[in-house]
Amino acid sequence: MSWLGDHWIVVVLLAAYTGMLVLHAWQGRRGTHGLADYYVGGRAMGGVALGLSFFATYSSTNSFVGFAGQSYHYGAPWLLLAPIIVLFCIIAWALVAPRLRRFTEALGSLTIPDFFGFRFGSARARLIAAVIVIGSSFFYLTAVFKGVGATLGAFLDVDYQLAIWIFFLIVMAYTAVGGFISVVKTDVVQGLIMLVAAVLLFRGTVNAAGGLGALAAVRAAPATQQLFTWDAAMPFAVLLGIIIAGTIKLVVEPRQLSRFYALRDARAVRHGFWVATLSFLLVYALIVPIGLYAHAILGEGITDSDTIVPRMLTDPDIFHPAVSAFMLVALVAAAMSSVDSVLLVMAATCHRDLVALLRPAASERAAVRDTALYVALFAFLTTLIALNPPGGIVALTSFSGSLYAACFLPALIFGLYWRRGDGRAAVASMLVGMVVLLAWKRLGSATVHEVFPAMLASTIVYIAAAWGARASPAVAVLFDTVPAEEKVTRAMAR
């Protein structure tokens, strides 16, 4: 009874939030009549909802716990994350969204691997892409599970492992039952919660530090003045690579791109562009400096920056208990908004691009059921890995993003904008990008992050292999005209 008395606010908010998840799962289940509904909302969703979902899907505990605290060690150069993430959001919505929406609808594509397979006429490209999606997703999911486990454990005074299992049960259940419709409905609420949470987190941190001017004192202190140089914690080129690896996912990661599949029309693209861009601008401008301000609050000597935000939120001298309780719900919401999307993408990829090629489902209803089972399976496997996570939040997130950028960026962008290219070019670029990424990482270069040589190598290989290869007549039709909606979106982004 004493535990409940100490944590009743958190319990009430989490119970109310869980009730909302149950409602959305039920609504998603009612609105799902086939695979297109379960995977991409029947391609009939509005831009405001998908813009918030695009933002919420990216902004997990990796952002509010990992990214927010990382400037404690990485210093002022880490603040570049905010403008860079806004830049990639603009690129994704202005350049990728309109054409990907049109191409995938025409090709009957429901996943990124099957888009590569249809676009390049290659079962091998589809298979390799599917393996990359599933493998990379495990790294990202582990990072999110670690963040939410540490946060729930700190707030509820429960064991880390127990917090992980509680999170698993909730997110697995509503994702498996409701599919894409449930995920987007929940993302809208989660996105709004995160917008408020970013304001509260920044305001509480700055007040506890002594005001906006506290950074001047941090910069003047001998122990922390190095944090305000370009090479604060490492060579700037390496730090820039970490930032790009963690943010370029907005352009190439399947869980983000799946939002574009679901867009209803050109008007939805325009609405989504503005909603997503403004959300990223507001939230990341507020949360990225948190780690720097933490020096004025917590002092020196913190070895794990992932613990900074949870430590401050559980300190009643910094945040009122009611605010801390709301922030916990916000962090759980942030985690769920990413995990549900990744689980659904993994499950859809496993069923549609691996299993169904060997053993097709008897009906669409059976395919939906099987995909839901894969959601549960991947959630369970991730939980087992997260009990003893192999790395820090930012490191795991960065590697996941690097893998997508190295393997998918050339095939995606050239596949949408250049007629040339076949399965040979797509497969070669994916494999070379992966090999260079892993080899460079193993070498441990101190001056250049592995994402740069990996992207360069995969791009060169794609261009060289695609130069003499033309798209099939069926695919070439897609390039014959530039839809009016693309012209509008490009003009809007200028």
Tab-separated table of C-alpha atoms in Angstrom, residues 54 58 79-96 240 243-244 246-252 260 273 276-282 284-285 413 493-494:
chain	number	residue	atom	x	y	z
A	54	PHE	CA	6.064	10.632	-38.790
A	58	TYR	CA	11.091	8.907	-34.882
A	79	LEU	CA	23.317	21.098	-30.941
A	80	LEU	CA	23.673	20.719	-34.725
A	81	LEU	CA	21.386	17.719	-34.429
A	82	ALA	CA	18.334	20.013	-34.341
A	83	PRO	CA	18.832	21.793	-37.711
A	84	ILE	CA	20.069	18.619	-39.387
A	85	ILE	CA	17.025	16.625	-38.338
A	86	VAL	CA	14.750	19.378	-39.675
A	87	LEU	CA	16.694	19.333	-42.954
A	88	PHE	CA	16.222	15.591	-43.400
A	89	CYS	CA	12.536	15.906	-42.536
A	90	ILE	CA	12.141	18.467	-45.326
A	91	ILE	CA	14.026	16.238	-47.780
A	92	ALA	CA	11.870	13.247	-46.863
A	93	TRP	CA	8.548	15.045	-47.328
A	94	ALA	CA	9.513	17.217	-50.311
A	95	LEU	CA	11.516	14.733	-52.387
A	96	VAL	CA	10.683	11.202	-51.250
A	240	LEU	CA	28.888	14.808	-37.606
A	243	ILE	CA	24.438	12.931	-36.056
A	244	ILE	CA	23.818	12.107	-39.724
A	246	GLY	CA	20.968	9.084	-36.378
A	247	THR	CA	18.898	11.504	-38.459
A	248	ILE	CA	19.157	10.370	-42.082
A	249	LYS	CA	16.794	7.570	-41.083
A	250	LEU	CA	13.995	10.048	-41.746
A	251	VAL	CA	14.766	9.605	-45.448
A	252	VAL	CA	15.515	5.879	-45.656
A	260	PHE	CA	4.174	7.914	-47.150
A	273	PHE	CA	5.084	18.331	-44.655
A	276	ALA	CA	6.145	17.072	-39.322
A	277	THR	CA	8.660	19.859	-39.995
A	278	LEU	CA	7.310	22.237	-37.353
A	279	SER	CA	7.072	19.436	-34.779
A	280	PHE	CA	10.715	18.466	-35.281
A	281	LEU	CA	11.831	22.097	-35.166
A	282	LEU	CA	10.085	22.833	-31.877
A	284	TYR	CA	14.550	19.159	-30.936
A	285	ALA	CA	15.483	22.802	-30.448
A	413	ILE	CA	16.689	7.853	-54.301
A	493	ALA	CA	9.617	23.483	-49.670
A	494	ARG	CA	11.579	26.348	-51.262
